[in-house]
Structure formats: C-alpha cells, structure tokens
mmCIF file of C-alpha atoms in Angstrom:
data_model
loop_
_atom_site.group_PDB
_atom_site.id
_atom_site.type_symbol
_atom_site.label_atom_id
_atom_site.label_comp_id
_atom_site.label_asym_id
_atom_site.label_seq_id
_atom_site.Cartn_x
_atom_site.Cartn_y
_atom_site.Cartn_z
ATOM 1 C CA MET A 207 29.308 -53.022 -81.473
ATOM 2 C CA THR A 208 26.855 -55.554 -80.096
ATOM 3 C CA ASN A 209 26.049 -56.595 -76.560
ATOM 4 C CA ASP A 210 28.122 -59.755 -77.089
ATOM 5 C CA ASP A 211 31.270 -57.660 -77.561
ATOM 6 C CA VAL A 212 30.963 -55.816 -74.253
ATOM 7 C CA GLN A 213 32.016 -57.686 -71.123
ATOM 8 C CA PRO A 214 30.240 -56.509 -67.965
ATOM 9 C CA PRO A 215 32.529 -55.000 -65.326
ATOM 10 C CA ASN A 216 31.573 -57.726 -62.839
ATOM 11 C CA GLY A 217 32.678 -60.552 -65.169
ATOM 12 C CA CYS A 218 35.554 -61.516 -62.876
ATOM 13 C CA LEU A 219 33.267 -61.682 -59.868
ATOM 14 C CA ARG A 220 30.737 -63.704 -61.830
ATOM 15 C CA ARG A 221 33.506 -66.187 -62.707
ATOM 16 C CA GLU A 222 34.591 -66.492 -59.063
ATOM 17 C CA LEU A 223 31.119 -66.594 -57.512
ATOM 18 C CA PRO A 224 30.735 -70.415 -57.505
ATOM 19 C CA TRP A 225 34.142 -70.748 -55.828
ATOM 20 C CA LEU A 226 33.250 -68.144 -53.220
ATOM 21 C CA VAL A 227 30.047 -70.024 -52.426
ATOM 22 C CA LEU A 228 32.017 -73.275 -52.120
ATOM 23 C CA GLU A 229 34.548 -71.626 -49.812
ATOM 24 C CA ALA A 230 31.766 -70.227 -47.634
ATOM 25 C CA ALA A 231 30.148 -73.673 -47.463
ATOM 26 C CA LEU A 232 33.478 -75.241 -46.467
ATOM 27 C CA LEU A 233 33.880 -72.599 -43.775
ATOM 28 C CA VAL A 234 30.420 -73.417 -42.380
ATOM 29 C CA VAL A 235 31.283 -77.138 -42.391
ATOM 30 C CA LEU A 236 34.584 -76.354 -40.689
ATOM 31 C CA LEU A 237 32.860 -74.383 -37.952
ATOM 32 C CA HIS A 238 30.493 -77.288 -37.249
ATOM 33 C CA ALA A 239 33.111 -80.044 -37.500
ATOM 34 C CA ASN A 240 34.176 -82.299 -34.649
ATOM 35 C CA ALA A 241 37.773 -82.332 -33.433
ATOM 36 C CA PRO A 242 39.162 -85.016 -35.815
ATOM 37 C CA GLU A 243 37.413 -83.475 -38.830
ATOM 38 C CA VAL A 244 38.704 -79.954 -38.232
ATOM 39 C CA TRP A 245 42.139 -80.768 -39.643
ATOM 40 C CA PHE A 246 40.683 -82.289 -42.796
ATOM 41 C CA TRP A 247 38.206 -79.479 -43.508
ATOM 42 C CA SER A 248 40.698 -76.744 -42.667
ATOM 43 C CA ALA A 249 43.249 -78.335 -45.033
ATOM 44 C CA ALA A 250 40.586 -78.609 -47.762
ATOM 45 C CA LEU A 251 39.661 -74.946 -47.313
ATOM 46 C CA LEU A 252 43.320 -73.886 -47.311
ATOM 47 C CA VAL A 253 44.057 -75.831 -50.511
ATOM 48 C CA LEU A 254 41.027 -74.320 -52.239
ATOM 49 C CA LEU A 255 41.924 -70.786 -51.143
ATOM 50 C CA LEU A 256 45.544 -71.182 -52.259
ATOM 51 C CA TRP A 257 44.531 -72.655 -55.613
ATOM 52 C CA ARG A 258 42.075 -69.861 -56.376
ATOM 53 C CA SER A 259 44.477 -67.135 -55.241
ATOM 54 C CA PHE A 260 47.235 -68.528 -57.483
ATOM 55 C CA ALA A 261 44.773 -68.688 -60.401
ATOM 56 C CA TRP A 262 43.717 -65.086 -59.743
ATOM 57 C CA ARG A 263 47.339 -63.925 -59.565
ATOM 58 C CA GLN A 264 48.129 -65.723 -62.840
ATOM 59 C CA ARG A 265 45.156 -64.100 -64.620
ATOM 60 C CA ARG A 266 46.124 -60.698 -63.200
ATOM 61 C CA TRP A 267 49.740 -61.131 -64.307
ATOM 62 C CA GLN A 268 48.627 -62.104 -67.826
ATOM 63 C CA ARG A 269 46.320 -59.084 -67.951
ATOM 64 C CA LEU A 270 49.167 -56.796 -66.862
ATOM 65 C CA GLN A 271 51.460 -58.312 -69.494
ATOM 66 C CA GLY A 272 48.919 -57.538 -72.205
ATOM 67 C CA GLY A 273 47.517 -61.029 -72.677
ATOM 68 C CA ASP A 274 43.916 -59.757 -72.657
ATOM 69 C CA GLN A 275 44.261 -57.096 -75.332
ATOM 70 C CA GLU A 276 41.686 -58.719 -77.599
ATOM 71 C CA PRO A 277 38.972 -60.804 -75.912
ATOM 72 C CA PRO A 278 37.958 -64.027 -77.638
ATOM 73 C CA SER A 279 34.965 -63.830 -79.924
ATOM 74 C CA THR A 280 31.757 -65.388 -78.634
ATOM 75 C CA SER A 281 29.717 -64.727 -81.752
ATOM 76 C CA GLY A 282 30.670 -68.030 -83.386
ATOM 77 C CA SER A 283 32.045 -66.393 -86.515
ATOM 78 C CA ALA A 284 35.808 -66.406 -86.943
ATOM 79 C CA THR A 285 35.684 -64.003 -89.911
ATOM 80 C CA GLY A 286 34.199 -61.150 -87.896
#
C-alpha cells in the first residue's frame, strides 16, 4: 500500500475549501452592499449554497449506496 492509495480523512473538506472561501467572500460583499445590490448578492449566495448542498447530498447518497467502494486509481496504471 502506497501513500497514493490512502485518502486523507479531510479530503472532503479539502474539496469544499475553495467553495467555502467563495461563500465567505460573497457574504462579506453582501454585508457591504448598498440597498439595490443586496438582492443580487443575496440571491447569488443563496444559489451557491443550494448548489453546493445538493452536490454534497448527492455525494453522500452515492457513498451510502456503495458507490465509493473502490476509489479510482491515481497511479496512472490501469493494470494495478
């Protein structure tokens, strides 16, 4: 077993980290927005949050159904 075969336990968080940073940035923009912009930025933040939560629920459902029993190989060799 090599280091490439072991996925770190924070792999899911590492995948979501750029989206969390983007959501935090949108929240900061929303808090500093003027009255007409608040609706736009709040809708953008809501759409992003809904999209990511649906993606997370889909991945979780697939994992519960056994879709992640064998992780894809990252070694570049299909013969193992």
